[in-house]
PDB file of C-alpha atoms and ligand atoms in Angstrom:
ATOM      1  CA  UNK A   1      33.460 140.684  66.311  1.00 44.00           C
ATOM      2  CA  UNK A   2      34.555 141.920  69.749  1.00 46.00           C
ATOM      3  CA  UNK A   3      32.712 144.935  71.103  1.00 45.00           C
ATOM      4  CA  UNK A   4      35.353 145.547  73.787  1.00 50.00           C
ATOM      5  CA  UNK A   5      36.691 149.100  73.704  1.00 53.00           C
ATOM      6  CA  UNK A   6      40.361 149.440  72.805  1.00 62.00           C
ATOM      7  CA  UNK A   7      41.983 150.587  76.042  1.00 73.00           C
ATOM      8  CA  UNK A   8      44.183 153.664  75.819  1.00 84.00           C
ATOM      9  CA  UNK A   9      47.117 154.015  78.166  1.00 93.00           C
ATOM     10  CA  UNK A  10      46.883 157.354  79.963  1.00 96.00           C
ATOM     11  CA  UNK A  11      49.847 159.685  80.163  1.00 98.00           C
ATOM     12  CA  UNK A  12      50.569 160.406  83.835  1.00 98.00           C
ATOM     13  CA  UNK A  13      53.097 162.552  85.648  1.00 98.00           C
ATOM     14  CA  UNK A  14      55.139 159.360  86.188  1.00 98.00           C
ATOM     15  CA  UNK A  15      55.123 158.654  82.451  1.00 98.00           C
ATOM     16  CA  UNK A  16      56.526 162.157  81.825  1.00 98.00           C
ATOM     17  CA  UNK A  17      59.325 161.576  84.347  1.00 98.00           C
ATOM     18  CA  UNK A  18      60.147 158.244  82.681  1.00 98.00           C
ATOM     19  CA  UNK A  19      60.161 159.967  79.274  1.00 98.00           C
ATOM     20  CA  UNK A  20      62.777 162.418  80.550  1.00 98.00           C
ATOM     21  CA  UNK A  21      64.874 159.566  81.944  1.00 98.00           C
ATOM     22  CA  UNK A  22      64.675 157.736  78.609  1.00 98.00           C
ATOM     23  CA  UNK A  23      65.394 160.858  76.554  1.00 98.00           C
ATOM     24  CA  UNK A  24      61.953 160.813  74.885  1.00 98.00           C
ATOM     25  CA  UNK A  25      60.767 164.355  74.131  1.00 98.00           C
ATOM     26  CA  UNK A  26      57.409 165.472  75.566  1.00 98.00           C
ATOM     27  CA  UNK A  27      54.858 167.198  73.304  1.00 98.00           C
ATOM     28  CA  UNK A  28      52.374 169.665  74.795  1.00 99.00           C
ATOM     29  CA  UNK A  29      49.748 171.909  73.158  1.00 99.00           C
ATOM     30  CA  UNK A  30      46.907 174.064  74.429  1.00 98.00           C
ATOM     31  CA  UNK A  31      43.183 173.359  74.049  1.00 98.00           C
ATOM     32  CA  UNK A  32      40.245 175.181  75.555  1.00 98.00           C
ATOM     33  CA  UNK A  33      37.252 173.350  74.050  1.00 98.00           C
ATOM     34  CA  UNK A  34      35.961 169.874  73.199  1.00 98.00           C
ATOM     35  CA  UNK A  35      36.612 169.903  69.418  1.00 98.00           C
ATOM     36  CA  UNK A  36      40.216 171.155  69.572  1.00 98.00           C
ATOM     37  CA  UNK A  37      40.997 168.842  72.494  1.00 98.00           C
ATOM     38  CA  UNK A  38      39.764 165.861  70.455  1.00 98.00           C
ATOM     39  CA  UNK A  39      41.999 166.764  67.541  1.00 98.00           C
ATOM     40  CA  UNK A  40      45.184 167.177  69.599  1.00 98.00           C
ATOM     41  CA  UNK A  41      44.487 164.047  71.680  1.00 98.00           C
ATOM     42  CA  UNK A  42      43.652 161.911  68.633  1.00 98.00           C
ATOM     43  CA  UNK A  43      46.898 163.135  67.057  1.00 98.00           C
ATOM     44  CA  UNK A  44      48.797 161.715  70.045  1.00 98.00           C
ATOM     45  CA  UNK A  45      49.843 164.777  72.059  1.00 98.00           C
ATOM     46  CA  UNK A  46      51.319 163.869  75.477  1.00 98.00           C
ATOM     47  CA  UNK A  47      50.016 166.831  77.503  1.00 99.00           C
ATOM     48  CA  UNK A  48      47.031 169.117  76.878  1.00 99.00           C
ATOM     49  CA  UNK A  49      47.346 172.481  78.588  1.00 99.00           C
ATOM     50  CA  UNK A  50      44.149 174.360  79.316  1.00 99.00           C
ATOM     51  CA  UNK A  51      46.169 177.558  79.398  1.00 98.00           C
ATOM     52  CA  UNK A  52      45.064 180.940  80.635  1.00 98.00           C
ATOM     53  CA  UNK A  53      46.116 182.020  77.121  1.00 98.00           C
ATOM     54  CA  UNK A  54      42.387 181.347  76.555  1.00 98.00           C
ATOM     55  CA  UNK A  55      42.036 184.879  77.928  1.00 98.00           C
ATOM     56  CA  UNK A  56      43.739 186.192  74.752  1.00 96.00           C
ATOM     57  CA  UNK A  57      42.910 183.571  72.158  1.00 96.00           C
ATOM     58  CA  UNK A  58      39.281 182.794  73.049  1.00 97.00           C
ATOM     59  CA  UNK A  59      38.059 185.795  75.028  1.00 98.00           C
ATOM     60  CA  UNK A  60      39.970 188.496  73.111  1.00 96.00           C
ATOM     61  CA  UNK A  61      41.641 190.163  76.114  1.00 97.00           C
ATOM     62  CA  UNK A  62      45.007 191.849  75.740  1.00 95.00           C
ATOM     63  CA  UNK A  63      46.528 189.915  78.668  1.00 97.00           C
ATOM     64  CA  UNK A  64      45.917 186.686  80.595  1.00 97.00           C
ATOM     65  CA  UNK A  65      44.862 188.581  83.727  1.00 98.00           C
ATOM     66  CA  UNK A  66      41.092 188.943  83.224  1.00 98.00           C
ATOM     67  CA  UNK A  67      40.169 185.261  82.827  1.00 98.00           C
ATOM     68  CA  UNK A  68      38.279 183.924  85.859  1.00 98.00           C
ATOM     69  CA  UNK A  69      38.464 180.658  87.760  1.00 98.00           C
ATOM     70  CA  UNK A  70      34.918 179.792  86.627  1.00 98.00           C
ATOM     71  CA  UNK A  71      35.887 180.340  82.983  1.00 98.00           C
ATOM     72  CA  UNK A  72      38.989 178.144  83.385  1.00 98.00           C
ATOM     73  CA  UNK A  73      36.879 175.388  84.962  1.00 98.00           C
ATOM     74  CA  UNK A  74      34.405 175.638  82.100  1.00 98.00           C
ATOM     75  CA  UNK A  75      37.165 175.318  79.471  1.00 98.00           C
ATOM     76  CA  UNK A  76      38.806 172.462  81.392  1.00 98.00           C
ATOM     77  CA  UNK A  77      35.535 170.516  81.723  1.00 98.00           C
ATOM     78  CA  UNK A  78      35.027 170.597  77.938  1.00 98.00           C
ATOM     79  CA  UNK A  79      38.601 169.413  77.369  1.00 98.00           C
ATOM     80  CA  UNK A  80      38.240 166.587  79.910  1.00 98.00           C
ATOM     81  CA  UNK A  81      35.151 165.297  78.047  1.00 98.00           C
ATOM     82  CA  UNK A  82      37.232 164.977  74.857  1.00 98.00           C
ATOM     83  CA  UNK A  83      40.619 163.672  75.959  1.00 98.00           C
ATOM     84  CA  UNK A  84      41.272 159.944  76.325  1.00 98.00           C
ATOM     85  CA  UNK A  85      45.073 159.686  76.488  1.00 98.00           C
ATOM     86  CA  UNK A  86      46.870 162.940  77.295  1.00 98.00           C
ATOM     87  CA  UNK A  87      47.606 164.371  80.726  1.00 98.00           C
ATOM     88  CA  UNK A  88      45.389 167.440  81.222  1.00 99.00           C
ATOM     89  CA  UNK A  89      46.981 170.407  83.005  1.00 99.00           C
ATOM     90  CA  UNK A  90      45.007 173.556  83.864  1.00 98.00           C
ATOM     91  CA  UNK A  91      46.395 177.022  84.614  1.00 98.00           C
ATOM     92  CA  UNK A  92      45.483 178.554  87.955  1.00 98.00           C
ATOM     93  CA  UNK A  93      44.346 182.004  86.812  1.00 98.00           C
ATOM     94  CA  UNK A  94      45.694 185.320  88.075  1.00 97.00           C
ATOM     95  CA  UNK A  95      44.288 186.396  91.437  1.00 94.00           C
ATOM     96  CA  UNK A  96      43.450 182.912  92.650  1.00 91.00           C
ATOM     97  CA  UNK A  97      46.746 181.899  94.266  1.00 92.00           C
ATOM     98  CA  UNK A  98      49.185 184.799  94.581  1.00 89.00           C
ATOM     99  CA  UNK A  99      50.258 185.461  98.167  1.00 85.00           C
ATOM    100  CA  UNK A 100      47.875 183.060  99.883  1.00 92.00           C
ATOM    101  CA  UNK A 101      48.568 179.336  99.925  1.00 96.00           C
ATOM    102  CA  UNK A 102      45.161 178.488 101.459  1.00 96.00           C
ATOM    103  CA  UNK A 103      43.397 180.307  98.640  1.00 96.00           C
ATOM    104  CA  UNK A 104      45.730 178.596  96.152  1.00 97.00           C
ATOM    105  CA  UNK A 105      44.726 175.175  97.484  1.00 98.00           C
ATOM    106  CA  UNK A 106      41.031 176.121  97.395  1.00 97.00           C
ATOM    107  CA  UNK A 107      41.344 177.185  93.726  1.00 97.00           C
ATOM    108  CA  UNK A 108      43.290 174.044  92.800  1.00 98.00           C
ATOM    109  CA  UNK A 109      40.694 171.821  94.488  1.00 98.00           C
ATOM    110  CA  UNK A 110      37.867 173.581  92.608  1.00 98.00           C
ATOM    111  CA  UNK A 111      39.616 172.936  89.281  1.00 98.00           C
ATOM    112  CA  UNK A 112      40.280 169.259  90.057  1.00 98.00           C
ATOM    113  CA  UNK A 113      36.833 168.549  91.510  1.00 98.00           C
ATOM    114  CA  UNK A 114      34.679 170.515  89.067  1.00 98.00           C
ATOM    115  CA  UNK A 115      36.544 169.814  85.798  1.00 98.00           C
ATOM    116  CA  UNK A 116      38.093 166.382  86.314  1.00 98.00           C
ATOM    117  CA  UNK A 117      41.521 167.562  85.097  1.00 98.00           C
ATOM    118  CA  UNK A 118      44.715 165.846  86.235  1.00 98.00           C
ATOM    119  CA  UNK A 119      47.054 168.657  87.332  1.00 98.00           C
ATOM    120  CA  UNK A 120      47.378 172.399  87.672  1.00 98.00           C
ATOM    121  CA  UNK A 121      50.033 174.894  86.547  1.00 98.00           C
ATOM    122  CA  UNK A 122      51.218 177.980  88.414  1.00 98.00           C
ATOM    123  CA  UNK A 123      53.506 180.838  87.390  1.00 98.00           C
ATOM    124  CA  UNK A 124      56.336 182.129  89.561  1.00 97.00           C
ATOM    125  CA  UNK A 125      59.390 181.213  91.614  1.00 97.00           C
ATOM    126  CA  UNK A 126      60.145 181.367  95.316  1.00 96.00           C
ATOM    127  CA  UNK A 127      56.936 183.243  96.165  1.00 95.00           C
ATOM    128  CA  UNK A 128      54.739 180.281  95.168  1.00 97.00           C
ATOM    129  CA  UNK A 129      56.754 177.599  96.986  1.00 97.00           C
ATOM    130  CA  UNK A 130      54.409 177.500 100.028  1.00 97.00           C
ATOM    131  CA  UNK A 131      51.377 177.173  97.755  1.00 97.00           C
ATOM    132  CA  UNK A 132      53.036 174.397  95.725  1.00 98.00           C
ATOM    133  CA  UNK A 133      53.833 172.451  98.920  1.00 98.00           C
ATOM    134  CA  UNK A 134      50.280 172.842 100.222  1.00 98.00           C
ATOM    135  CA  UNK A 135      48.683 171.811  96.917  1.00 98.00           C
ATOM    136  CA  UNK A 136      51.024 168.865  96.357  1.00 98.00           C
ATOM    137  CA  UNK A 137      50.441 167.632  99.919  1.00 98.00           C
ATOM    138  CA  UNK A 138      46.708 167.579  99.117  1.00 98.00           C
ATOM    139  CA  UNK A 139      47.514 165.131  96.302  1.00 98.00           C
ATOM    140  CA  UNK A 140      47.288 167.548  93.380  1.00 98.00           C
ATOM    141  CA  UNK A 141      50.177 167.499  90.866  1.00 98.00           C
ATOM    142  CA  UNK A 142      51.637 170.948  90.111  1.00 98.00           C
ATOM    143  CA  UNK A 143      53.526 172.104  87.015  1.00 98.00           C
ATOM    144  CA  UNK A 144      55.696 175.203  87.536  1.00 98.00           C
ATOM    145  CA  UNK A 145      56.223 178.033  85.034  1.00 98.00           C
ATOM    146  CA  UNK A 146      59.361 180.215  85.024  1.00 98.00           C
ATOM    147  CA  UNK A 147      60.960 182.792  82.739  1.00 98.00           C
ATOM    148  CA  UNK A 148      58.385 184.917  80.954  1.00 97.00           C
ATOM    149  CA  UNK A 149      55.335 184.666  83.190  1.00 96.00           C
ATOM    150  CA  UNK A 150      52.501 186.503  81.416  1.00 96.00           C
ATOM    151  CA  UNK A 151      50.451 186.991  84.606  1.00 96.00           C
ATOM    152  CA  UNK A 152      53.222 189.385  85.765  1.00 95.00           C
ATOM    153  CA  UNK A 153      53.323 191.382  82.533  1.00 94.00           C
ATOM    154  CA  UNK A 154      52.577 194.691  84.276  1.00 94.00           C
ATOM    155  CA  UNK A 155      55.546 194.129  86.594  1.00 92.00           C
ATOM    156  CA  UNK A 156      57.947 193.378  83.699  1.00 89.00           C
ATOM    157  CA  UNK A 157      56.438 195.794  81.185  1.00 92.00           C
ATOM    158  CA  UNK A 158      57.370 193.804  78.046  1.00 91.00           C
ATOM    159  CA  UNK A 159      57.180 190.299  76.555  1.00 93.00           C
ATOM    160  CA  UNK A 160      60.922 190.242  75.727  1.00 93.00           C
ATOM    161  CA  UNK A 161      63.324 187.377  76.523  1.00 96.00           C
ATOM    162  CA  UNK A 162      63.880 186.915  80.276  1.00 95.00           C
ATOM    163  CA  UNK A 163      66.972 186.021  82.326  1.00 96.00           C
ATOM    164  CA  UNK A 164      69.537 187.272  79.809  1.00 96.00           C
ATOM    165  CA  UNK A 165      71.552 188.863  82.626  1.00 97.00           C
ATOM    166  CA  UNK A 166      73.612 186.655  84.937  1.00 97.00           C
ATOM    167  CA  UNK A 167      71.805 187.740  88.112  1.00 97.00           C
ATOM    168  CA  UNK A 168      68.322 186.910  86.748  1.00 97.00           C
ATOM    169  CA  UNK A 169      69.627 183.620  85.304  1.00 98.00           C
ATOM    170  CA  UNK A 170      70.969 182.634  88.740  1.00 98.00           C
ATOM    171  CA  UNK A 171      67.592 183.427  90.337  1.00 98.00           C
ATOM    172  CA  UNK A 172      65.804 181.336  87.704  1.00 98.00           C
ATOM    173  CA  UNK A 173      68.042 178.312  88.340  1.00 98.00           C
ATOM    174  CA  UNK A 174      67.592 178.663  92.085  1.00 98.00           C
ATOM    175  CA  UNK A 175      63.778 179.052  91.689  1.00 98.00           C
ATOM    176  CA  UNK A 176      63.665 175.952  89.492  1.00 98.00           C
ATOM    177  CA  UNK A 177      65.420 173.886  92.169  1.00 98.00           C
ATOM    178  CA  UNK A 178      63.125 175.269  94.892  1.00 98.00           C
ATOM    179  CA  UNK A 179      60.018 174.414  92.864  1.00 98.00           C
ATOM    180  CA  UNK A 180      61.324 170.909  92.206  1.00 98.00           C
ATOM    181  CA  UNK A 181      62.020 170.425  95.943  1.00 98.00           C
ATOM    182  CA  UNK A 182      58.535 171.758  96.752  1.00 98.00           C
ATOM    183  CA  UNK A 183      57.115 168.936  94.615  1.00 98.00           C
ATOM    184  CA  UNK A 184      56.494 170.268  91.071  1.00 98.00           C
ATOM    185  CA  UNK A 185      56.338 167.345  88.619  1.00 98.00           C
ATOM    186  CA  UNK A 186      57.436 169.434  85.609  1.00 98.00           C
ATOM    187  CA  UNK A 187      58.256 172.997  84.669  1.00 98.00           C
ATOM    188  CA  UNK A 188      57.461 175.278  81.748  1.00 98.00           C
ATOM    189  CA  UNK A 189      60.404 177.493  80.790  1.00 98.00           C
ATOM    190  CA  UNK A 190      59.167 180.395  78.681  1.00 98.00           C
ATOM    191  CA  UNK A 191      61.264 182.712  76.526  1.00 98.00           C
ATOM    192  CA  UNK A 192      64.690 182.375  78.135  1.00 98.00           C
ATOM    193  CA  UNK A 193      68.122 181.886  76.470  1.00 98.00           C
ATOM    194  CA  UNK A 194      68.513 178.328  75.181  1.00 98.00           C
ATOM    195  CA  UNK A 195      71.781 177.761  77.069  1.00 98.00           C
ATOM    196  CA  UNK A 196      70.078 178.628  80.373  1.00 98.00           C
ATOM    197  CA  UNK A 197      67.114 176.356  79.578  1.00 98.00           C
ATOM    198  CA  UNK A 198      69.528 173.517  78.767  1.00 98.00           C
ATOM    199  CA  UNK A 199      71.364 174.052  82.059  1.00 98.00           C
ATOM    200  CA  UNK A 200      68.085 174.041  84.032  1.00 98.00           C
ATOM    201  CA  UNK A 201      66.966 170.883  82.214  1.00 98.00           C
ATOM    202  CA  UNK A 202      70.245 169.128  83.049  1.00 98.00           C
ATOM    203  CA  UNK A 203      70.077 170.163  86.714  1.00 98.00           C
ATOM    204  CA  UNK A 204      66.459 169.134  87.302  1.00 98.00           C
ATOM    205  CA  UNK A 205      65.167 165.588  87.739  1.00 98.00           C
ATOM    206  CA  UNK A 206      61.703 166.671  86.601  1.00 98.00           C
ATOM    207  CA  UNK A 207      61.016 167.415  82.928  1.00 98.00           C
ATOM    208  CA  UNK A 208      61.190 170.926  81.512  1.00 98.00           C
ATOM    209  CA  UNK A 209      58.796 171.995  78.759  1.00 98.00           C
ATOM    210  CA  UNK A 210      60.101 174.900  76.707  1.00 98.00           C
ATOM    211  CA  UNK A 211      58.382 177.658  74.767  1.00 98.00           C
ATOM    212  CA  UNK A 212      60.903 179.957  73.114  1.00 98.00           C
ATOM    213  CA  UNK A 213      63.588 178.268  75.234  1.00 98.00           C
ATOM    214  CA  UNK A 214      65.444 176.185  72.643  1.00 98.00           C
ATOM    215  CA  UNK A 215      66.050 172.530  72.031  1.00 98.00           C
ATOM    216  CA  UNK A 216      67.683 171.607  75.339  1.00 98.00           C
ATOM    217  CA  UNK A 217      64.355 171.247  77.149  1.00 98.00           C
ATOM    218  CA  UNK A 218      62.746 167.852  77.745  1.00 98.00           C
ATOM    219  CA  UNK A 219      59.656 168.868  75.789  1.00 98.00           C
ATOM    220  CA  UNK A 220      58.016 171.712  73.880  1.00 98.00           C
ATOM    221  CA  UNK A 221      54.725 173.563  74.144  1.00 98.00           C
ATOM    222  CA  UNK A 222      52.989 175.986  71.779  1.00 98.00           C
ATOM    223  CA  UNK A 223      49.598 177.664  71.780  1.00 98.00           C
ATOM    224  CA  UNK A 224      47.611 175.584  69.273  1.00 98.00           C
ATOM    225  CA  UNK A 225      45.822 178.574  67.729  1.00 98.00           C
ATOM    226  CA  UNK A 226      49.257 180.135  67.031  1.00 98.00           C
ATOM    227  CA  UNK A 227      50.899 177.024  65.524  1.00 98.00           C
ATOM    228  CA  UNK A 228      47.849 176.341  63.352  1.00 98.00           C
ATOM    229  CA  UNK A 229      47.850 179.922  62.088  1.00 97.00           C
ATOM    230  CA  UNK A 230      44.324 180.646  63.317  1.00 96.00           C
ATOM    231  CA  UNK A 231      45.737 183.549  65.268  1.00 87.00           C
ATOM    232  CA  UNK A 232      47.448 185.562  62.522  1.00 84.00           C
ATOM    233  CA  UNK A 233      48.739 188.629  64.290  1.00 83.00           C
ATOM    234  CA  UNK A 234      51.274 186.884  66.572  1.00 89.00           C
ATOM    235  CA  UNK A 235      54.617 185.909  65.013  1.00 92.00           C
ATOM    236  CA  UNK A 236      57.449 185.714  67.555  1.00 95.00           C
ATOM    237  CA  UNK A 237      60.701 184.086  66.429  1.00 96.00           C
ATOM    238  CA  UNK A 238      60.035 180.910  68.444  1.00 97.00           C
ATOM    239  CA  UNK A 239      56.694 180.187  66.764  1.00 98.00           C
ATOM    240  CA  UNK A 240      56.731 177.591  63.982  1.00 98.00           C
ATOM    241  CA  UNK A 241      53.484 177.698  61.990  1.00 97.00           C
ATOM    242  CA  UNK A 242      52.304 174.275  60.863  1.00 98.00           C
ATOM    243  CA  UNK A 243      49.253 175.556  58.948  1.00 98.00           C
ATOM    244  CA  UNK A 244      47.564 178.763  57.869  1.00 97.00           C
ATOM    245  CA  UNK A 245      44.081 177.989  59.078  1.00 98.00           C
ATOM    246  CA  UNK A 246      43.025 181.639  59.248  1.00 97.00           C
ATOM    247  CA  UNK A 247      43.278 181.856  55.438  1.00 97.00           C
ATOM    248  CA  UNK A 248      41.792 178.368  54.917  1.00 98.00           C
ATOM    249  CA  UNK A 249      38.810 179.105  57.173  1.00 98.00           C
ATOM    250  CA  UNK A 250      38.237 182.627  55.864  1.00 98.00           C
ATOM    251  CA  UNK A 251      38.352 181.282  52.280  1.00 98.00           C
ATOM    252  CA  UNK A 252      35.800 178.591  53.126  1.00 98.00           C
ATOM    253  CA  UNK A 253      33.456 181.136  54.746  1.00 98.00           C
ATOM    254  CA  UNK A 254      33.769 183.470  51.710  1.00 98.00           C
ATOM    255  CA  UNK A 255      32.975 180.525  49.421  1.00 98.00           C
ATOM    256  CA  UNK A 256      29.886 179.655  51.527  1.00 98.00           C
ATOM    257  CA  UNK A 257      28.658 183.279  51.446  1.00 98.00           C
ATOM    258  CA  UNK A 258      29.094 183.331  47.638  1.00 98.00           C
ATOM    259  CA  UNK A 259      27.152 180.054  47.266  1.00 98.00           C
ATOM    260  CA  UNK A 260      24.296 181.284  49.492  1.00 98.00           C
ATOM    261  CA  UNK A 261      24.034 184.640  47.701  1.00 98.00           C
ATOM    262  CA  UNK A 262      24.129 183.046  44.232  1.00 98.00           C
ATOM    263  CA  UNK A 263      21.534 180.414  45.177  1.00 98.00           C
ATOM    264  CA  UNK A 264      24.015 177.602  44.427  1.00 98.00           C
ATOM    265  CA  UNK A 265      23.648 176.273  47.986  1.00 98.00           C
ATOM    266  CA  UNK A 266      21.742 174.152  48.753  1.00 98.00           C
ATOM    267  CA  UNK A 267      21.337 171.972  45.645  1.00 98.00           C
ATOM    268  CA  UNK A 268      18.487 169.472  45.320  1.00 98.00           C
ATOM    269  CA  UNK A 269      20.709 166.649  46.588  1.00 98.00           C
ATOM    270  CA  UNK A 270      21.411 168.701  49.720  1.00 98.00           C
ATOM    271  CA  UNK A 271      17.690 169.061  50.493  1.00 98.00           C
ATOM    272  CA  UNK A 272      14.867 166.669  51.547  1.00 98.00           C
TER     273      UNK A 272
HETATM  274  O1  KIV B 301      48.598 179.793  78.960  1.00 88.15           O
HETATM  275  C1  KIV B 301      49.360 179.208  78.176  1.00 88.15           C
HETATM  276  O2  KIV B 301      49.016 178.863  77.040  1.00 88.15           O
HETATM  277  C2  KIV B 301      50.718 178.922  78.641  1.00 88.15           C
HETATM  278  C3  KIV B 301      51.704 178.399  77.629  1.00 88.15           C
HETATM  279  C4  KIV B 301      52.137 179.468  76.745  1.00 88.15           C
HETATM  280  C5  KIV B 301      52.819 177.691  78.281  1.00 88.15           C
HETATM  281  O3  KIV B 301      51.006 179.090  79.789  1.00 88.15           O
END
């Protein structure tokens, strides 16, 4: 019997571009730790996003702003140890790139060098173009993120749908083109009207990955804890729940507590 390991073909930024050209939809989910990353990679996800949504989902903060670069690197390193096939993209956290392209490059290099991830993601339009150019010219792939950009929540004030008005829609389309020209290999479009997302996807050569942006995007992303129903209190219209793991896990823990209290666990066959 051969002991040779079955080789797995890695998803790269070039593969994603080819998928767009061939009309094959791109699947992306978040993961912040080894065990979850293994599950989503084994299931065949194309892109794993180590999102700064870890700030909410893992660390319990109200916004994505408090998470640090060190914490993101720590999450990304665990994900890298688990993933064999998917492209791993890591969010540059708030405060580590805004307004300073040299600092942006320094942060991106730390993520790539210390975690072993494959690409970074940054939120924003025109104001990040210089940073994108600098990071891409250092050989680091960058994914853009337009529409609802949670790192700017205090500027916008709400998490409602963005770019519903013509003026904001025009700015989004122009930002998308600028980011593509600056070298972004893909773009997340979050919570914008589906017609606008479709138009952006048709205009761009690089793939768009939608979240709450309809079916015209080249791929879709969700926060894994939301789609698995681990995170119960978040139910926007765009979220499809594929499981109710909060109830499943809580039920299992209640059952365990009952068994411990009653003396049913462990039985003789579960002891030495
Ligand atoms: O941080 C995150 O999980 C994200 C996705 C919602 C796209 O940016």
